mmCIF file of C-alpha atoms in Angstrom:
data_model
loop_
_atom_site.group_PDB
_atom_site.id
_atom_site.type_symbol
_atom_site.label_atom_id
_atom_site.label_comp_id
_atom_site.label_asym_id
_atom_site.label_seq_id
_atom_site.Cartn_x
_atom_site.Cartn_y
_atom_site.Cartn_z
ATOM 1 C CA MET A 1 111.723 149.097 93.411
ATOM 2 C CA SER A 2 108.284 149.174 94.896
ATOM 3 C CA LYS A 3 107.125 145.708 94.979
ATOM 4 C CA LYS A 4 108.033 143.037 96.861
ATOM 5 C CA PHE A 5 107.255 140.180 94.358
ATOM 6 C CA GLY A 6 106.319 140.097 90.508
ATOM 7 C CA PHE A 7 104.482 138.010 89.054
ATOM 8 C CA ILE A 8 104.559 137.384 84.912
ATOM 9 C CA GLY A 9 101.442 135.865 84.699
ATOM 10 C CA ALA A 10 98.095 135.549 86.526
ATOM 11 C CA GLY A 11 96.704 132.275 86.158
ATOM 12 C CA ASN A 12 94.684 130.226 88.531
ATOM 13 C CA MET A 13 98.492 128.805 90.507
ATOM 14 C CA ALA A 14 99.554 132.459 90.878
ATOM 15 C CA GLU A 15 96.518 133.669 91.955
ATOM 16 C CA ALA A 16 96.313 131.257 94.446
ATOM 17 C CA LEU A 17 99.834 132.084 95.578
ATOM 18 C CA MET A 18 99.137 135.340 95.713
ATOM 19 C CA LYS A 19 96.086 134.892 97.327
ATOM 20 C CA GLY A 20 97.974 132.307 100.610
ATOM 21 C CA MET A 21 100.970 134.812 100.706
ATOM 22 C CA ILE A 22 98.771 137.891 101.373
ATOM 23 C CA ALA A 23 96.642 135.850 104.059
ATOM 24 C CA GLY A 24 99.721 134.374 105.155
ATOM 25 C CA GLY A 25 101.681 137.072 105.532
ATOM 26 C CA VAL A 26 104.614 136.925 103.411
ATOM 27 C CA ALA A 27 103.636 140.223 101.394
ATOM 28 C CA THR A 28 100.584 142.962 101.632
ATOM 29 C CA ALA A 29 98.451 143.226 98.417
ATOM 30 C CA ASP A 30 100.053 146.734 98.027
ATOM 31 C CA GLU A 31 103.843 144.803 97.264
ATOM 32 C CA LEU A 32 102.571 142.702 94.312
ATOM 33 C CA ILE A 33 102.482 143.653 90.934
ATOM 34 C CA ALA A 34 101.551 141.259 88.334
ATOM 35 C CA SER A 35 101.477 140.626 84.079
ATOM 36 C CA GLU A 36 98.367 139.249 82.794
ATOM 37 C CA VAL A 37 97.802 139.888 78.570
ATOM 38 C CA VAL A 38 93.820 139.293 79.035
ATOM 39 C CA ALA A 39 92.100 142.631 80.175
ATOM 40 C CA GLU A 40 89.033 140.827 81.861
ATOM 41 C CA ARG A 41 91.464 138.937 84.054
ATOM 42 C CA ARG A 42 93.364 141.655 84.806
ATOM 43 C CA ASP A 43 90.190 143.278 86.013
ATOM 44 C CA TYR A 44 89.155 140.717 88.213
ATOM 45 C CA MET A 45 92.615 139.873 89.543
ATOM 46 C CA ALA A 46 92.615 143.933 90.044
ATOM 47 C CA LYS A 47 88.939 143.756 92.189
ATOM 48 C CA SER A 48 89.673 140.541 93.448
ATOM 49 C CA LEU A 49 92.896 141.043 95.505
ATOM 50 C CA GLY A 50 93.864 144.574 94.879
ATOM 51 C CA ILE A 51 97.034 144.327 93.331
ATOM 52 C CA THR A 52 98.805 145.990 90.587
ATOM 53 C CA LEU A 53 97.961 144.771 87.325
ATOM 54 C CA THR A 54 99.738 145.305 83.983
ATOM 55 C CA ALA A 55 99.745 144.302 80.771
ATOM 56 C CA ASP A 56 103.814 144.732 80.399
ATOM 57 C CA ASN A 57 106.071 141.829 81.641
ATOM 58 C CA VAL A 58 108.951 144.647 81.345
ATOM 59 C CA GLU A 59 106.902 146.347 83.999
ATOM 60 C CA VAL A 60 106.771 143.486 86.661
ATOM 61 C CA VAL A 61 110.764 143.503 86.621
ATOM 62 C CA ARG A 62 111.494 147.141 86.625
ATOM 63 C CA GLU A 63 108.963 146.870 89.686
ATOM 64 C CA ALA A 64 110.084 143.498 91.666
ATOM 65 C CA LYS A 65 112.973 141.827 92.630
ATOM 66 C CA THR A 66 111.335 138.556 93.467
ATOM 67 C CA ILE A 67 109.692 137.312 90.151
ATOM 68 C CA VAL A 68 107.276 134.333 89.892
ATOM 69 C CA LEU A 69 107.188 132.877 86.256
ATOM 70 C CA ALA A 70 103.647 131.303 86.123
ATOM 71 C CA VAL A 71 103.421 131.574 82.350
ATOM 72 C CA LYS A 72 102.973 127.926 80.200
ATOM 73 C CA PRO A 73 106.081 126.313 79.763
ATOM 74 C CA ASN A 74 106.178 126.723 75.688
ATOM 75 C CA ILE A 75 106.608 130.231 75.954
ATOM 76 C CA VAL A 76 109.047 130.290 78.863
ATOM 77 C CA GLY A 77 111.940 131.087 76.667
ATOM 78 C CA LEU A 78 110.245 133.649 74.827
ATOM 79 C CA VAL A 79 109.202 135.536 77.701
ATOM 80 C CA LEU A 80 112.621 135.219 79.260
ATOM 81 C CA ASP A 81 114.528 136.161 76.305
ATOM 82 C CA GLU A 82 112.608 139.422 76.122
ATOM 83 C CA LEU A 83 113.325 140.415 80.275
ATOM 84 C CA LYS A 84 116.405 138.893 80.399
ATOM 85 C CA PRO A 85 118.382 142.562 79.549
ATOM 86 C CA LEU A 86 117.299 143.829 83.118
ATOM 87 C CA LEU A 87 117.469 140.774 85.074
ATOM 88 C CA THR A 88 120.712 140.892 86.813
ATOM 89 C CA GLU A 89 121.999 139.248 90.060
ATOM 90 C CA GLU A 90 119.604 141.282 91.961
ATOM 91 C CA HIS A 91 116.625 139.139 90.788
ATOM 92 C CA LEU A 92 115.562 136.323 92.103
ATOM 93 C CA ILE A 93 112.972 134.038 89.608
ATOM 94 C CA ILE A 94 111.029 131.390 90.835
ATOM 95 C CA SER A 95 109.990 129.300 88.006
ATOM 96 C CA ILE A 96 106.223 127.079 88.383
ATOM 97 C CA ALA A 97 106.605 126.402 84.945
ATOM 98 C CA ALA A 98 105.822 122.464 84.703
ATOM 99 C CA GLY A 99 108.589 120.217 83.445
ATOM 100 C CA VAL A 100 111.039 123.412 82.667
ATOM 101 C CA LYS A 101 114.583 122.754 84.070
ATOM 102 C CA ILE A 102 116.694 125.234 85.948
ATOM 103 C CA SER A 103 119.064 124.906 83.478
ATOM 104 C CA PHE A 104 116.787 125.682 80.290
ATOM 105 C CA VAL A 105 115.546 128.812 82.467
ATOM 106 C CA GLU A 106 119.073 129.749 83.106
ATOM 107 C CA ALA A 107 120.388 129.586 79.669
ATOM 108 C CA HIS A 108 117.441 132.085 78.893
ATOM 109 C CA LEU A 109 118.949 134.308 81.556
ATOM 110 C CA ASN A 110 122.673 136.901 82.328
ATOM 111 C CA TRP A 111 124.772 134.832 84.896
ATOM 112 C CA GLY A 112 124.333 135.619 88.375
ATOM 113 C CA VAL A 113 120.404 135.695 87.941
ATOM 114 C CA ARG A 114 118.993 133.231 91.125
ATOM 115 C CA VAL A 115 116.699 130.530 89.678
ATOM 116 C CA VAL A 116 114.357 128.550 91.794
ATOM 117 C CA ARG A 117 112.218 126.047 90.555
ATOM 118 C CA VAL A 118 109.161 124.747 91.986
ATOM 119 C CA MET A 119 106.666 121.831 91.391
ATOM 120 C CA PRO A 120 103.276 123.360 93.125
ATOM 121 C CA ASN A 121 100.411 121.096 92.576
ATOM 122 C CA GLN A 122 96.625 121.762 92.746
ATOM 123 C CA PRO A 123 94.878 122.166 95.588
ATOM 124 C CA CYS A 124 97.238 125.250 96.429
ATOM 125 C CA LEU A 125 93.619 126.906 94.635
ATOM 126 C CA VAL A 126 92.712 126.121 98.530
ATOM 127 C CA GLY A 127 95.437 126.161 100.392
ATOM 128 C CA ALA A 128 96.817 122.596 100.683
ATOM 129 C CA SER A 129 99.218 122.274 98.426
ATOM 130 C CA ALA A 130 101.802 119.488 98.584
ATOM 131 C CA SER A 131 105.628 121.102 96.937
ATOM 132 C CA GLY A 132 108.479 120.681 96.051
ATOM 133 C CA PHE A 133 111.493 123.083 95.015
ATOM 134 C CA ALA A 134 115.037 123.108 93.564
ATOM 135 C CA LEU A 135 117.592 125.686 93.766
ATOM 136 C CA GLY A 136 119.419 126.910 90.542
ATOM 137 C CA LYS A 137 123.367 127.536 90.479
ATOM 138 C CA SER A 138 122.803 130.880 91.770
ATOM 139 C CA ALA A 139 120.383 130.419 94.472
ATOM 140 C CA LYS A 140 121.420 131.730 97.805
ATOM 141 C CA LYS A 141 120.114 130.477 101.449
ATOM 142 C CA GLU A 142 117.872 133.624 101.975
ATOM 143 C CA ASP A 143 116.450 132.242 98.588
ATOM 144 C CA LYS A 144 115.630 129.035 99.586
ATOM 145 C CA ASP A 145 113.860 130.452 103.007
ATOM 146 C CA LEU A 146 111.665 133.011 100.850
ATOM 147 C CA VAL A 147 110.524 130.238 98.560
ATOM 148 C CA GLN A 148 109.878 127.652 101.727
ATOM 149 C CA LYS A 149 107.400 130.777 103.509
ATOM 150 C CA MET A 150 106.125 131.261 100.257
ATOM 151 C CA LEU A 151 104.861 127.955 99.731
ATOM 152 C CA ASN A 152 104.101 127.090 103.205
ATOM 153 C CA SER A 153 101.733 129.706 103.106
ATOM 154 C CA VAL A 154 99.365 127.315 100.489
ATOM 155 C CA GLY A 155 100.295 124.246 101.906
ATOM 156 C CA ILE A 156 103.614 122.103 102.425
ATOM 157 C CA ALA A 157 106.795 121.885 100.731
ATOM 158 C CA TYR A 158 110.391 120.467 100.822
ATOM 159 C CA ALA A 159 113.549 121.764 99.352
ATOM 160 C CA MET A 160 115.101 118.760 97.414
ATOM 161 C CA ASP A 161 117.612 118.155 94.402
ATOM 162 C CA GLU A 162 115.992 118.715 90.794
ATOM 163 C CA LYS A 163 116.520 114.963 90.061
ATOM 164 C CA LEU A 164 113.751 114.328 92.281
ATOM 165 C CA LEU A 165 111.104 116.789 90.888
ATOM 166 C CA ASP A 166 109.266 114.555 88.592
ATOM 167 C CA ALA A 167 108.869 111.815 91.326
ATOM 168 C CA VAL A 168 107.595 115.113 93.184
ATOM 169 C CA THR A 169 105.257 115.263 89.859
ATOM 170 C CA GLY A 170 104.109 111.883 89.665
ATOM 171 C CA LEU A 171 103.028 111.690 93.035
ATOM 172 C CA SER A 172 101.687 115.155 94.349
ATOM 173 C CA GLY A 173 101.710 116.930 91.129
ATOM 174 C CA SER A 174 99.867 113.552 89.762
ATOM 175 C CA GLY A 175 98.138 112.596 92.847
ATOM 176 C CA PRO A 176 95.050 114.595 93.297
ATOM 177 C CA ALA A 177 93.755 113.373 90.083
ATOM 178 C CA TYR A 178 94.364 109.458 91.869
ATOM 179 C CA VAL A 179 92.464 110.899 94.634
ATOM 180 C CA TYR A 180 89.145 112.541 93.000
ATOM 181 C CA LEU A 181 88.964 108.890 91.347
ATOM 182 C CA VAL A 182 88.684 107.519 94.737
ATOM 183 C CA ILE A 183 86.565 109.900 96.052
ATOM 184 C CA GLU A 184 84.345 109.510 93.183
ATOM 185 C CA ALA A 185 84.261 105.889 93.388
ATOM 186 C CA LEU A 186 83.841 105.581 97.214
ATOM 187 C CA SER A 187 80.711 108.047 96.338
ATOM 188 C CA ASP A 188 79.367 104.927 93.747
ATOM 189 C CA GLY A 189 79.760 102.487 95.899
ATOM 190 C CA GLY A 190 77.987 104.948 98.411
ATOM 191 C CA VAL A 191 75.280 105.358 95.825
ATOM 192 C CA LEU A 192 74.991 101.560 95.246
ATOM 193 C CA ALA A 193 74.527 100.619 98.868
ATOM 194 C CA GLY A 194 71.509 103.244 99.095
ATOM 195 C CA LEU A 195 72.970 106.839 100.013
ATOM 196 C CA PRO A 196 72.072 109.997 97.882
ATOM 197 C CA ARG A 197 74.651 111.305 95.766
ATOM 198 C CA ASP A 198 75.040 114.277 97.498
ATOM 199 C CA ILE A 199 75.653 113.017 101.016
ATOM 200 C CA ALA A 200 77.894 110.003 99.606
ATOM 201 C CA THR A 201 79.764 112.382 97.852
ATOM 202 C CA ALA A 202 80.336 114.505 101.069
ATOM 203 C CA LEU A 203 81.385 111.804 103.310
ATOM 204 C CA ALA A 204 83.792 109.941 100.412
ATOM 205 C CA ALA A 205 85.032 113.269 100.460
ATOM 206 C CA GLN A 206 85.566 113.997 104.173
ATOM 207 C CA THR A 207 86.052 110.459 104.533
ATOM 208 C CA VAL A 208 89.633 111.094 102.777
ATOM 209 C CA LEU A 209 90.717 114.552 104.725
ATOM 210 C CA GLY A 210 90.142 112.851 107.775
ATOM 211 C CA ALA A 211 92.460 110.664 107.274
ATOM 212 C CA ALA A 212 94.450 112.421 105.447
ATOM 213 C CA LYS A 213 94.793 115.106 108.561
ATOM 214 C CA THR A 214 95.218 111.983 111.105
ATOM 215 C CA VAL A 215 98.343 110.906 108.661
ATOM 216 C CA LEU A 216 99.234 114.721 109.124
ATOM 217 C CA ASP A 217 99.070 115.444 112.720
ATOM 218 C CA THR A 218 100.263 112.461 114.252
ATOM 219 C CA LYS A 219 102.868 111.821 111.626
ATOM 220 C CA GLY A 220 101.592 108.272 112.586
ATOM 221 C CA HIS A 221 102.513 105.551 109.341
ATOM 222 C CA PRO A 222 99.166 104.975 107.640
ATOM 223 C CA ALA A 223 99.534 101.629 108.029
ATOM 224 C CA GLN A 224 98.856 101.570 111.883
ATOM 225 C CA PHE A 225 95.892 103.480 111.228
ATOM 226 C CA LYS A 226 94.758 101.287 108.878
ATOM 227 C CA ASP A 227 94.795 98.345 111.306
ATOM 228 C CA MET A 228 93.019 100.603 113.686
ATOM 229 C CA VAL A 229 90.371 100.708 111.522
ATOM 230 C CA ALA A 230 90.337 97.052 110.635
ATOM 231 C CA SER A 231 89.074 95.255 113.537
ATOM 232 C CA PRO A 232 88.783 91.347 113.650
ATOM 233 C CA ALA A 233 86.666 89.527 111.178
ATOM 234 C CA GLY A 234 84.669 93.030 110.889
ATOM 235 C CA THR A 235 83.324 94.964 107.886
ATOM 236 C CA THR A 236 86.306 97.083 106.950
ATOM 237 C CA ILE A 237 89.057 93.762 106.508
ATOM 238 C CA GLU A 238 86.580 92.322 104.534
ATOM 239 C CA GLY A 239 86.609 95.755 102.101
ATOM 240 C CA MET A 240 90.599 95.301 102.051
ATOM 241 C CA LYS A 241 90.404 91.751 101.173
ATOM 242 C CA VAL A 242 88.739 92.758 97.951
ATOM 243 C CA LEU A 243 90.876 95.824 97.435
ATOM 244 C CA GLU A 244 93.930 93.313 97.471
ATOM 245 C CA GLU A 245 92.328 90.455 95.588
ATOM 246 C CA ARG A 246 91.932 93.731 92.892
ATOM 247 C CA ALA A 247 95.710 94.889 93.668
ATOM 248 C CA VAL A 248 94.422 98.133 93.871
ATOM 249 C CA ARG A 249 97.551 99.131 96.205
ATOM 250 C CA GLY A 250 100.159 97.897 93.062
ATOM 251 C CA ALA A 251 98.149 100.194 90.906
ATOM 252 C CA PHE A 252 98.501 103.606 92.833
ATOM 253 C CA ILE A 253 102.209 102.464 93.147
ATOM 254 C CA ASP A 254 102.399 101.755 89.250
ATOM 255 C CA ALA A 255 100.170 105.071 88.505
ATOM 256 C CA VAL A 256 102.833 107.150 90.603
ATOM 257 C CA GLU A 257 105.420 105.336 89.041
ATOM 258 C CA ALA A 258 104.175 106.034 84.931
ATOM 259 C CA ALA A 259 103.272 109.616 86.086
ATOM 260 C CA THR A 260 106.685 109.738 87.068
ATOM 261 C CA LYS A 261 108.054 108.374 83.994
ATOM 262 C CA ARG A 262 106.400 110.521 81.946
ATOM 263 C CA SER A 263 107.210 113.540 83.550
ATOM 264 C CA LEU A 264 110.986 112.937 82.475
ATOM 265 C CA GLU A 265 110.288 112.617 78.939
ATOM 266 C CA LEU A 266 108.810 115.707 78.812
ATOM 267 C CA GLY A 267 111.542 117.397 80.267
ATOM 268 C CA LYS A 268 113.587 116.043 78.024
ATOM 269 C CA SER A 269 111.649 117.074 75.131
#
């Protein structure tokens, strides 16, 4: 085996992970191989990242012991069935297939093949992912450390029990869409107040980025920073009053809860 990591599937999330791994020193381009059925996508990945591309999933497994399963959830079983005869306890399977439980993956593998399930999110594409991951029955501490290092190269990640990954889906998996809605709404408010659209959107996005960075860098509670901005009888507290009257806080809580419940339903089906 000549490669450090193999990817089954080379879509956007796989591309983002590979870029992060190369930039973060987790692996070199020469140490990566990926399979992809679309010829144009293979050509693009080979030119943009300099990795080895193939149309054959089997070749990936023969070349690497650590395999990232990055295919659509509905074909995970078919792909694993094809690869099962080649996968041994020397292999680590890292699944990023949304909603596919560890037990399902393990049921399509030989006993002893190590499995880690990862729930990344869309900002992985810009190196700002918020991920959760869980270990399968045969996974080892070194597998946990490897996955942690890999995911840290594209953002932050937390190891947890698999039962909590549905909550991760509801929060950070679906969360970017909620925040995009906030950015769009803030931009609309700026336009209503007279700002040009491009400036309003840039200010809104940078405001969200700055607030998030403040919480992450200082590790302070969001409420303390909210109170710092909301001075007595000022503009911010007036705006906060409107948000509380419209139950915006409760709406976000309900959205995370609803998405989590939906993730649980999809997992059962």
